[in-house]
Coordinates of C-alpha atoms in Angstrom, one line a residue:
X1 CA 0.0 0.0 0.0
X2 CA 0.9 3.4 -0.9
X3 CA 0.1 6.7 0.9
X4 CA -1.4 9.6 -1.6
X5 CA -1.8 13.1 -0.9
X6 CA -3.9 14.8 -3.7
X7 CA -3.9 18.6 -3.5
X8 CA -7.3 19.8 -5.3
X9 CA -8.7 16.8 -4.4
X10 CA -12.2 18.0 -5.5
X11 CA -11.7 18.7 -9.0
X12 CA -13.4 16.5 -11.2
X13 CA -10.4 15.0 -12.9
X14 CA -8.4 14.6 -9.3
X15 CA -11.2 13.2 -7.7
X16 CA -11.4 10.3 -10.1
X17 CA -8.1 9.4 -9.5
X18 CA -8.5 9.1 -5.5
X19 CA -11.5 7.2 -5.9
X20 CA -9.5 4.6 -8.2
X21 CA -6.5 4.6 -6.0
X22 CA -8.7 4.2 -3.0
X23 CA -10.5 1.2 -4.7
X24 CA -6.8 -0.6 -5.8
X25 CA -6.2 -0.1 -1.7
X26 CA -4.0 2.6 -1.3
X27 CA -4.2 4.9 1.6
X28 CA -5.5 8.7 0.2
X29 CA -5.7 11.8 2.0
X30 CA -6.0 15.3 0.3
X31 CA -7.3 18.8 0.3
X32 CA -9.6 21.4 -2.0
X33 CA -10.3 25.1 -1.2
X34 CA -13.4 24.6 0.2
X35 CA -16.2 21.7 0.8
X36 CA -18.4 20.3 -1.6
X37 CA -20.4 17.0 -2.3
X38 CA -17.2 15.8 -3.8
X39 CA -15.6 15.9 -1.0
X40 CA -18.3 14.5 1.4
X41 CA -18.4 11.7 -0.7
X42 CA -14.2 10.7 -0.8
X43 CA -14.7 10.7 3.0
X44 CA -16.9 8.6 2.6
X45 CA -15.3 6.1 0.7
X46 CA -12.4 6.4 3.6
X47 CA -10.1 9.0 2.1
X48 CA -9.0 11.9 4.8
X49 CA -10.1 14.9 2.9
X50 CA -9.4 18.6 4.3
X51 CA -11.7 22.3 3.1
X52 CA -8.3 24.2 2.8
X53 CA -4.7 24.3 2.1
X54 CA -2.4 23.6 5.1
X55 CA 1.4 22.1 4.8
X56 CA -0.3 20.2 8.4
X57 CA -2.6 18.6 6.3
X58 CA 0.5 16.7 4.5
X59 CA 1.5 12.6 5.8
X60 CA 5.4 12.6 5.6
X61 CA 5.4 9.4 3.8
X62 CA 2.8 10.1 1.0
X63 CA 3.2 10.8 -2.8
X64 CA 2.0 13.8 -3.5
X65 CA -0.4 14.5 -6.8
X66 CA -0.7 17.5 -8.3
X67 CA -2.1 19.2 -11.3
X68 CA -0.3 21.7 -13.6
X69 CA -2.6 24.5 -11.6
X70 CA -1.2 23.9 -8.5
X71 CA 1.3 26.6 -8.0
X72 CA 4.8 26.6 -6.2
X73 CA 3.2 28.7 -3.8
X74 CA 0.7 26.2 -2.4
X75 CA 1.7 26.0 1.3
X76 CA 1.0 22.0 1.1
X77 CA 3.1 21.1 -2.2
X78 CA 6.0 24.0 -0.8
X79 CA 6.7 21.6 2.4
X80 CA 6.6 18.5 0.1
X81 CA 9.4 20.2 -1.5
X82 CA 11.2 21.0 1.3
X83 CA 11.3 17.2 3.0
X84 CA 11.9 15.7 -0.3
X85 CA 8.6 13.7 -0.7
X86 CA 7.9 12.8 -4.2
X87 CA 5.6 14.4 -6.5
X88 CA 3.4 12.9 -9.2
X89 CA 1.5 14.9 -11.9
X90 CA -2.7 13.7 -11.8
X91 CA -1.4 11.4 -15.3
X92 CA 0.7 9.9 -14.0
X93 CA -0.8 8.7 -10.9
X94 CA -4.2 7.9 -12.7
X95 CA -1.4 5.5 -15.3
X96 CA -0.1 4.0 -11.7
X97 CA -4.2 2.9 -10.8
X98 CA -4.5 1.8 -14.4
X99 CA -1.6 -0.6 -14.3
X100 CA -2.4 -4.4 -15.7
X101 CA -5.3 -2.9 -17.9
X102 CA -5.9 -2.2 -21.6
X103 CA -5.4 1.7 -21.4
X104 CA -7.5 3.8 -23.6
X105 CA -6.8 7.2 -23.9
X106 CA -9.4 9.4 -25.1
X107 CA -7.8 13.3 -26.9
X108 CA -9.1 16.0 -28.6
X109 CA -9.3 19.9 -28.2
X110 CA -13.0 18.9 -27.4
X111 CA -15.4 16.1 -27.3
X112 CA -13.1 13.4 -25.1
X113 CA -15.4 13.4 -21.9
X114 CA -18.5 12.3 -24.0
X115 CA -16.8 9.9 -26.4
X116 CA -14.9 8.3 -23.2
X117 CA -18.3 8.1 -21.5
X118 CA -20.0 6.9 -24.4
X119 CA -17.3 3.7 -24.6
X120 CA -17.6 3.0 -20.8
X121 CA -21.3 2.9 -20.6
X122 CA -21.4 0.8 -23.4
X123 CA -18.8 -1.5 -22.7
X124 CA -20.2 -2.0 -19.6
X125 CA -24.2 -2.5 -21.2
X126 CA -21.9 -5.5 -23.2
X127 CA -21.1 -6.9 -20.3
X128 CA -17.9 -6.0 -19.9
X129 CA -17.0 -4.5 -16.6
X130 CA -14.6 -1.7 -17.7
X131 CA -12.8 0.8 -15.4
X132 CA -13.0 4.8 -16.0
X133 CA -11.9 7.4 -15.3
X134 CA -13.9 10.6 -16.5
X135 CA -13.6 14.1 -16.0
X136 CA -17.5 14.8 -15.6
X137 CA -20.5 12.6 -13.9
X138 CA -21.8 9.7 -16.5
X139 CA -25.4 9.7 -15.9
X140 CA -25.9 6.5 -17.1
X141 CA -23.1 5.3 -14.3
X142 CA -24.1 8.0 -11.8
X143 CA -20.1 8.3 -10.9
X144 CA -16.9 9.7 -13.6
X145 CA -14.5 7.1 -11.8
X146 CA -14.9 2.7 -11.5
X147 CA -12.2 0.2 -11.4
X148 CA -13.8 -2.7 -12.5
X149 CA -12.6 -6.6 -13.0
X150 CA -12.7 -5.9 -17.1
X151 CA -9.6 -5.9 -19.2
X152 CA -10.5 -2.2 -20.5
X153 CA -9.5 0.8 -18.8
X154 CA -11.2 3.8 -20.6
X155 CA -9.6 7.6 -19.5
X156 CA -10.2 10.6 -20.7
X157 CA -6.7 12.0 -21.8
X158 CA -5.7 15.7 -21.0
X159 CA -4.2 17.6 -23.9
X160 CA -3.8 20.9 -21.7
X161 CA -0.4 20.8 -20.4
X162 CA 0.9 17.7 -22.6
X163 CA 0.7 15.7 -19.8
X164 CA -1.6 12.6 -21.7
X165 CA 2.1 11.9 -22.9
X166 CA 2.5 9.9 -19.1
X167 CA 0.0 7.2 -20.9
X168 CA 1.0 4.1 -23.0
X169 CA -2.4 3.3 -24.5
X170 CA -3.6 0.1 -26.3
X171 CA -6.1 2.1 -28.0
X172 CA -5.4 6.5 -28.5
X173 CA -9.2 7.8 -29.8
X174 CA -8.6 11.5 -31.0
X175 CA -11.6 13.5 -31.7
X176 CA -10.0 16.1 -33.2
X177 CA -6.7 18.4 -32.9
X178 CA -8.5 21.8 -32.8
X179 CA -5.5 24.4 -31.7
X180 CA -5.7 25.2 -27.9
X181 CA -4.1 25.6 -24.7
X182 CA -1.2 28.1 -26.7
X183 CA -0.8 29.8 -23.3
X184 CA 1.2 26.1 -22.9
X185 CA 2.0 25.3 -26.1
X186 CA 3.1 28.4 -27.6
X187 CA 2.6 27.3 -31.6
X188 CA 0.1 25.5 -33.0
X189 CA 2.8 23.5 -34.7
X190 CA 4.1 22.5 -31.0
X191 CA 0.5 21.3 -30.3
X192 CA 0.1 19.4 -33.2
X193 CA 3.8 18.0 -32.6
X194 CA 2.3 16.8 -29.2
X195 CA -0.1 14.7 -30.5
X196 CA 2.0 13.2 -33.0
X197 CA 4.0 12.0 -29.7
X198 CA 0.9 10.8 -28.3
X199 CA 0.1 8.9 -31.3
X200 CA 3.8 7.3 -31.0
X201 CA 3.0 6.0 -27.6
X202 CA 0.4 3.6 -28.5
X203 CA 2.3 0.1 -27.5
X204 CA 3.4 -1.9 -30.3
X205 CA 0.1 -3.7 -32.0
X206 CA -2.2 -0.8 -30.4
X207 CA -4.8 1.3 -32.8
X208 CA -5.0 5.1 -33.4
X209 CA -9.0 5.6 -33.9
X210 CA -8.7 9.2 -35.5
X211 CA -11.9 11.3 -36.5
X212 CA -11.2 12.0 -40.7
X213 CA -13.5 15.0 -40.5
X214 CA -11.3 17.1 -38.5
X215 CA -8.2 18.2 -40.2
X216 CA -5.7 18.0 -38.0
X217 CA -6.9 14.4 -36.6
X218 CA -6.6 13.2 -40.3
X219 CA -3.4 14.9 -40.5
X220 CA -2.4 13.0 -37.0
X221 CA -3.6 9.5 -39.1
X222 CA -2.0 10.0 -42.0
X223 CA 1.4 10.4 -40.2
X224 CA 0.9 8.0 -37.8
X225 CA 0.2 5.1 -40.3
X226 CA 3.4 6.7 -42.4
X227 CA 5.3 5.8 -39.0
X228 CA 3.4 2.4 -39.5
X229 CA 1.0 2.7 -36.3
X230 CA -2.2 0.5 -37.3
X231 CA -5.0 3.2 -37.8
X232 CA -8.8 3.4 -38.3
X233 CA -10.6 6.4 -39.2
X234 CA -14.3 7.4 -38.6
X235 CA -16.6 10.3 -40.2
X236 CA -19.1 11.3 -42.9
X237 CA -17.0 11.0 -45.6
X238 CA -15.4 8.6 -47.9
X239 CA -12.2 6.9 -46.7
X240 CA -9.2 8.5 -46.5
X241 CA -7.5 5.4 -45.4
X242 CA -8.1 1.4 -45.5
X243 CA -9.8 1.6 -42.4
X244 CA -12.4 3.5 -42.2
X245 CA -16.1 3.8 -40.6
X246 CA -18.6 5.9 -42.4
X247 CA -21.6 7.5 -40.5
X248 CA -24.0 7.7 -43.1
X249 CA -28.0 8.3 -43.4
X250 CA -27.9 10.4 -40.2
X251 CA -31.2 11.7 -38.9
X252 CA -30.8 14.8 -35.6
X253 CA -33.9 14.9 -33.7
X254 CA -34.1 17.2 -30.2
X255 CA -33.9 13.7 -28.0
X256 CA -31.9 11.2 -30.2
X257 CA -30.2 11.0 -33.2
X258 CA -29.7 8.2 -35.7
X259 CA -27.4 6.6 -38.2
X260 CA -25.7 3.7 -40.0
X261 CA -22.1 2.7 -39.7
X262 CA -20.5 1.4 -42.3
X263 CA -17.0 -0.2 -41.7
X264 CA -15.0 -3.3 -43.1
X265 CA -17.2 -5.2 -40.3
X266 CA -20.5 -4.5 -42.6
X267 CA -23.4 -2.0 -42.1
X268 CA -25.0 -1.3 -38.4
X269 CA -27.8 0.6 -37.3
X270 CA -27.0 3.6 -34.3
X271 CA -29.3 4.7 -32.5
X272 CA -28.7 7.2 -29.3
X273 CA -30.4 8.5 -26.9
X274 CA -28.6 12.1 -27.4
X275 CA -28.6 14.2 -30.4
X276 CA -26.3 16.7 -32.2
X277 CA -24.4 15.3 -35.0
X278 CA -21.3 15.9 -32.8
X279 CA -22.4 13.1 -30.7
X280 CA -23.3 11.0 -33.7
X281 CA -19.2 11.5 -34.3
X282 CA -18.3 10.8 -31.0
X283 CA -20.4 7.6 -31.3
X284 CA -18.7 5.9 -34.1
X285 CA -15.0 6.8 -32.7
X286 CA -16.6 5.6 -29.3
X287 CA -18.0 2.1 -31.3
X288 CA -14.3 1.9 -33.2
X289 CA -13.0 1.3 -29.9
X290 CA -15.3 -1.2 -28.3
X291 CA -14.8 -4.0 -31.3
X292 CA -11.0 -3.3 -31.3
X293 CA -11.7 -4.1 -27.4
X294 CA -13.9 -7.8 -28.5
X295 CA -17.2 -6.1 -28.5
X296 CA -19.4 -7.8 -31.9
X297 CA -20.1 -5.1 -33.9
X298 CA -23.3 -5.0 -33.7
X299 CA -23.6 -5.8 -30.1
X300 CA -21.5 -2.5 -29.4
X301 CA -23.7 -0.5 -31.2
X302 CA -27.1 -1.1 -29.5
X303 CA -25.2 -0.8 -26.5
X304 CA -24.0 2.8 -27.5
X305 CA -27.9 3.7 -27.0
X306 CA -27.4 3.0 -23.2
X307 CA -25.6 6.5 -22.8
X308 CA -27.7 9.4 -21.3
X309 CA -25.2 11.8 -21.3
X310 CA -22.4 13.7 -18.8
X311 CA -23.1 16.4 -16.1
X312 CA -22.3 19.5 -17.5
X313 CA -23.0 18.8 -20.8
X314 CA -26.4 19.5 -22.3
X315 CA -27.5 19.2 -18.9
X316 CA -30.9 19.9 -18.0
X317 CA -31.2 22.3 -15.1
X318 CA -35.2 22.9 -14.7
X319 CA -37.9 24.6 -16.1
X320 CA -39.7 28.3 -15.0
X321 CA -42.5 30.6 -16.8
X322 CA -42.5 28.3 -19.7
X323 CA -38.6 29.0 -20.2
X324 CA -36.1 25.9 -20.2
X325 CA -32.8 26.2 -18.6
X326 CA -29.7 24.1 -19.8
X327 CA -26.3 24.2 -18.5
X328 CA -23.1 23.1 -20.8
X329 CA -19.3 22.9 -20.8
X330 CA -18.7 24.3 -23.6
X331 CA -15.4 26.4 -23.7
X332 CA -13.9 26.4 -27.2
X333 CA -15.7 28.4 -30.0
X334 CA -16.2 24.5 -31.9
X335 CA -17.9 23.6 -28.7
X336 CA -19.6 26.9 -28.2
X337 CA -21.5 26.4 -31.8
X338 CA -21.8 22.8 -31.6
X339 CA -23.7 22.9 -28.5
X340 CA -25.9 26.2 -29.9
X341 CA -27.0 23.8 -32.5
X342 CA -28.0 21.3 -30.9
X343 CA -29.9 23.8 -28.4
X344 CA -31.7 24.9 -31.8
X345 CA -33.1 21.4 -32.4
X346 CA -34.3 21.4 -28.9
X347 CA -35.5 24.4 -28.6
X348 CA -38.5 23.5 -31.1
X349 CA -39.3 26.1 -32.5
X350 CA -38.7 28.7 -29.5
X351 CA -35.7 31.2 -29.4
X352 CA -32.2 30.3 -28.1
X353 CA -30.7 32.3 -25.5
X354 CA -27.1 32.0 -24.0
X355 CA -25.2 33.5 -20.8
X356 CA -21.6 32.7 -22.0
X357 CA -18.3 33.0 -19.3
X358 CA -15.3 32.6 -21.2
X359 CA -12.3 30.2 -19.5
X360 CA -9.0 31.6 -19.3
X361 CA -7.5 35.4 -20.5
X362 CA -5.3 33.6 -22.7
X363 CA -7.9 31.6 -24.7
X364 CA -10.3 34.2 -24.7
X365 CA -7.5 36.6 -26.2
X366 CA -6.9 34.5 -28.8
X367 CA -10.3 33.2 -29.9
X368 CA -12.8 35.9 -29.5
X369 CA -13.5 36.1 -33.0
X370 CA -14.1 33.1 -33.1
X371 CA -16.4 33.1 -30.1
X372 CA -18.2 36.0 -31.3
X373 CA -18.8 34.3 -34.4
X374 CA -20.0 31.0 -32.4
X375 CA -22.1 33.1 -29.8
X376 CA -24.1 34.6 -33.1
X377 CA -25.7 31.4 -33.6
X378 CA -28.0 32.2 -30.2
X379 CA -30.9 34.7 -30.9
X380 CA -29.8 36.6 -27.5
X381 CA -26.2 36.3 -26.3
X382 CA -24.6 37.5 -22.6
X383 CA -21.3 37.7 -22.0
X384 CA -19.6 37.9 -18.6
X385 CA -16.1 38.3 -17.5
X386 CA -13.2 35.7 -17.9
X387 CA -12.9 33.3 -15.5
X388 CA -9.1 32.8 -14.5
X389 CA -8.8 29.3 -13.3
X390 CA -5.0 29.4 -13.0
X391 CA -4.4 32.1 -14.8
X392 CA -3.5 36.0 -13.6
X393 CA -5.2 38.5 -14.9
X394 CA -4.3 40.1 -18.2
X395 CA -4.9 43.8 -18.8
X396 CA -7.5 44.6 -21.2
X397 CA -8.7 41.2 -21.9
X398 CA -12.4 40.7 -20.5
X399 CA -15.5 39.4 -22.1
X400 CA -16.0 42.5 -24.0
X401 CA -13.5 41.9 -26.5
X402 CA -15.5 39.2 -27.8
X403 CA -18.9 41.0 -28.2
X404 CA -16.6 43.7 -29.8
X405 CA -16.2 41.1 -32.4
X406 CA -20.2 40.4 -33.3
X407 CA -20.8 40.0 -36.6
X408 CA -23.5 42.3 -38.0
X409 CA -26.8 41.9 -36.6
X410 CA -25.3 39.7 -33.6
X411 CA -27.1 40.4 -30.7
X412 CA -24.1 40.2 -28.1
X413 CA -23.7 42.2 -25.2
X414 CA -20.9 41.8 -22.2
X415 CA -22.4 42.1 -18.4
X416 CA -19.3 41.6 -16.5
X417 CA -20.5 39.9 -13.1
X418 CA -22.0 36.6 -13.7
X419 CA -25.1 37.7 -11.6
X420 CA -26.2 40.7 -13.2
X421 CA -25.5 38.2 -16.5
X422 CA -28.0 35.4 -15.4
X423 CA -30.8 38.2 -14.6
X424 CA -30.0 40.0 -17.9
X425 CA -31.0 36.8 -19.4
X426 CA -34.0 36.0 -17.7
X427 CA -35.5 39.6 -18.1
X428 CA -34.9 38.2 -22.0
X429 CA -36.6 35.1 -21.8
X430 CA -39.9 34.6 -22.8
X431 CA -42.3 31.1 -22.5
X432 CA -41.1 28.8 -25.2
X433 CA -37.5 29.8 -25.0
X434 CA -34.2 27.6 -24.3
X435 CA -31.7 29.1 -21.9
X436 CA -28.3 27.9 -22.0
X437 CA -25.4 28.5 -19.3
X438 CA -21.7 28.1 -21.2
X439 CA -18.4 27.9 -20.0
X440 CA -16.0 26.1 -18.0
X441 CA -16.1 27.8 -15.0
X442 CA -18.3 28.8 -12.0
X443 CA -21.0 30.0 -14.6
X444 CA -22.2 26.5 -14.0
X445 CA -24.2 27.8 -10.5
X446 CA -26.1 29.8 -12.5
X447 CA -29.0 27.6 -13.8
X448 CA -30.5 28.3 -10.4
X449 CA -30.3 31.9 -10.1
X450 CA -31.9 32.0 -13.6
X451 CA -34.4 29.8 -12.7
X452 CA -35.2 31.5 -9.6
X453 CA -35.2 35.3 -11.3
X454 CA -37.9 33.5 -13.9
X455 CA -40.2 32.5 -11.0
X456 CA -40.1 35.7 -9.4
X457 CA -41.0 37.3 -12.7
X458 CA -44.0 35.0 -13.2

């Protein structure tokens, strides 16, 4: 047994990891700013858990795990240093629960905690008993973390700071290589460099399931069969490669979608209980996976329909005065529209309305064009200030600079606190409308306030 200390503990991605080291029987202790459910619930499944950072809260004999926002600073990690205790990044501590197993490592700019979900919810509806680990609830599972007695272990593999290059996968699934996290990267060339390193650390006989309707996944295939990793390919198109799935006959309704695969394997029917045509993607890299893994074909398929979705994305929140109120992850300007989209087909009819917070002064620096441009797919857009998450502040980057950037005829205006924002929406709404909370960050608490402002209104 081995002693853990995991700063940040509550965090969806760190919390994941203790529950899987607590379940392989390793002693885990750790600490988050302040309380949550999260953290009720790790106590409860024995870990020592602290609201707070303290360098008291630290065993002397225990690992420590960090993430790349942990700072220097941190009072627990600084008297880690200073005794000499080791230190483990989240990967690679999450590859030390995994060992033994069939890794799969799930990439991409966006899209990896669905298609991750999607393969562990239907591996597990094939009767396979797969472990996970998930950076988001899986409703279907009602938990983002499992090790189970299965051969598979499916992750979801973080691009951000380069560390899913800790991970020797049987099976890499990339969604797509979208440019991102430059604040780390620096080039989009360096981040598209990282993935072809990812790509080289599939084990010898693994697969590389690549999307072919992103561009820089395709690229990623091409080069990686050139290096002669085997490769598959999925999408809407013809194939680029050998080895390809096309998702053909689709069919987007506002609760399901449908379509057929067609691989080497023959012709089967999907049908999920989702929609978007994103997800429809994320399916058929998700079903790639689970017959490289032993599922039949056609078996992993129907059992694709078993997925409800993740928290936090597309995630109903309640209804008030006839308004709907959705809450979603979305933090890229791909993901932005993508989810707008599908809030169109669900919306029936009725106008779409979106209280957006952007994630980080670097991303929102470089992208609010492309945000703007995203945001303009909502009838009625709000915009509030950044949210930092480990960044500083950067002077004269806020949320206006992307409604600066509406395209003509945009209706997108910046309210900078998140409170004013959610009532500035809710004086908008009107019965029949969809409301949708965006973002990465604590814009997520708003469904509530929204919901509340509505009933007060009514």
């Amino acid at each position: 047994m081995t002693r853990f200390h995991l700063i940040g503990i509550g965090g969806a991605g760190m919390s994941a990891v203790a529950e899987l080291l607590l379940a392989r029987g390793h002693a885990v202790s750790g600490s988050d700013q302040r309380d949550s459910a999260t953290l009720a619930r790790l106590r409860g499944l024995g870990a020592q858990v602290f609201a707070g950072h303290d360098a008291a809260h630290v065993p002397a004999d225990a690992a420590l795990v960090v993430s790349t926002a942990v700072r220097e600073t941190n009072p627990e990690l600084a008297v880690a240093r200073e005794r000499g205790q080791r230190v483990l990044h989240r990967s690679e501590a999450l590859a030390l629960a995994a060992e033994g197993r069939d890794f799969v490592a799930v990439a991409g700019a966006h899209g990896k905690t669905s298609t991750s979900a999607m393969l562990a919810v239907a591996l597990r509806a094939a009767g396979q008993d797969p472990s996970y680990a998930i950076g988001g609830t899986v409703l279907a599972l009602g938990t983002g973390a499992h090790l189970g007695a299965g051969r598979a272990f499916v992750a979801e593999a973080d691009e951000s700071d380069g560390s899913f290059l800790n991970y020797a996968p049987r099976v890499a699934l990339v969604t797509n290589i979208e440019p991102d996290h430059l604040d780390h990267y620096g080039s989009e060339a360096a981040f598209r460099r990282a993935f072809e390193d990812f790509a080289g650390r599939i084990v010898p006989g693994g697969l590389l399931v690549a999307c072919a309707d992103d561009p820089g996944a395709l690229a990623l295939a091409r080069h990686a069969a050139d290096a002669g990793v085997r490769v598959r390919t999925y999408g809407t198109g013809d194939a680029p490669l050998a080895d390809h799935v096309r998702v053909g006959d689709r069919e987007l309704g506002a609760g399901g979608s449908r379509a057929v695969l067609a691989a080497p394997e023959g012709e089967v029917p999907l049908t999920l209980a989702v929609g978007g045509a994103h997800m429809l993607l994320n399916a058929a890299g998700a079903w790639s996976a689970g017959v490289e893994l032993g599922v039949a074909p056609g078996d992993m398929a129907t059992a694709l329909g078993a997925f409800t979705g993740t928290g936090r994305r597309f995630e109903d929140k309640g209804s008030a005065a006839g308004v709907r109120v959705v809450d979603d992850y979305a933090h890229h300007p791909t993901e932005v529209a993508a989810t707008l989209r599908t809030a169109r087909l669900a919306a029936a009819g009725g106008r779409v309305l979106a209280v957006f917070q952007p994630h980080l002064y670097s991303r929102t620096q470089n992208f609010a064009a492309q945000f703007a441009d995203a945001l303009a797919l909502a009838d009625e857009a709000v915009v509030t200030d950044v949210y930092a998450a480990r960044e500083d502040p950067v002077p004269g980057v806020d949320g206006a600079l992307i409604t600066a950037a509406a395209p003509a005829g945009a209706r997108e205006r910046y309210v900078a606190d998140r409170l004013d924002a959610a009532r500035a929406v809710a004086d908008l709404a009107r019965p029949g409308d969809l409301v949708l909370t965006l973002g990465a960050g604590d814009v997520t608490e708003l469904g509530p306030v929204i919901l509340e402002h509505l009933r007060g209104r009514a």
